[in-house]
């Protein structure tokens, strides 16, 4: 997690990136953007706000030598010599252009910035920021016409609500390499930004361990428990999983299986699925790791524990109440109506 309290954007430039698949051409600027105070404050908040709440970071990767990773190389050169910023900002856009290998990759504006005073783990450092604006919004511009009357015209511009894609490459590293943060709010192609352009992997820390394990459980509930045991048991499993993570500071794989599954068959199914999931997603699920409370809070909101019925009724199960479904929800079959049913017990409506 970074802090932006003392951060200052000292260099900023904007280029246009095209789509190689459609034979487009990039358009480059040669001069830095000069801000007035109002536009600077707006731009700084727009670019840096998404990173204030991120807990997970990435590290550059390369199949041969991480020093051959393009962005790692470009950022390193900028950190060595700030005067090379404009030159390498163009190289960054050209590298992004080379990743547009399909028609669905969007063209857009690319903002490259140099930032001083980013705080990471209580240390101030510099960062190179890269932001791609893929979508623009319509807005009304008012103006005074030749008849001294006010009129409006529709124009397109960049919304300040959120960035589409962005990353911060920090001038700091650990045993795994250079620290990188990334956001992607238009992840229509997961390969394009993270794997092809940035070529990064999640840091091997307790944040990624927690996320990987919870994602494994989420997929297991969807692909194994739901088809075999139904949506109620799927909800029970997810609720019990969240409860285990909340009650334990660290996860132990064997202990987790013993607490979550009563049937040995289901333990074996989970073991088999874990191996399948690791091979399919090229990820290592740790058997022992510390729990990240921040990641748990974030990821549990993604766990869908809803029972959707064909009668246009949805029953939502709270993952924070693992015993609720088993105690207050019954499933049965009505012989007269020839339909399945759920019986819900409660004291008061909220």
mmCIF file of C-alpha atoms in Angstrom, residues 41 46 95 107 166 171 247 269:
data_model
loop_
_atom_site.group_PDB
_atom_site.id
_atom_site.type_symbol
_atom_site.label_atom_id
_atom_site.label_comp_id
_atom_site.label_asym_id
_atom_site.label_seq_id
_atom_site.Cartn_x
_atom_site.Cartn_y
_atom_site.Cartn_z
ATOM 1 C CA UNK A 41 -4.744 19.040 -8.316
ATOM 2 C CA UNK A 46 -7.407 11.282 -10.681
ATOM 3 C CA UNK A 95 5.639 -1.255 -26.463
ATOM 4 C CA UNK A 107 -6.975 2.844 -28.845
ATOM 5 C CA UNK A 166 -2.843 2.294 -14.871
ATOM 6 C CA UNK A 171 12.062 3.086 -7.701
ATOM 7 C CA UNK A 247 -10.889 -16.995 13.072
ATOM 8 C CA UNK A 269 -12.298 -33.873 -4.223
#
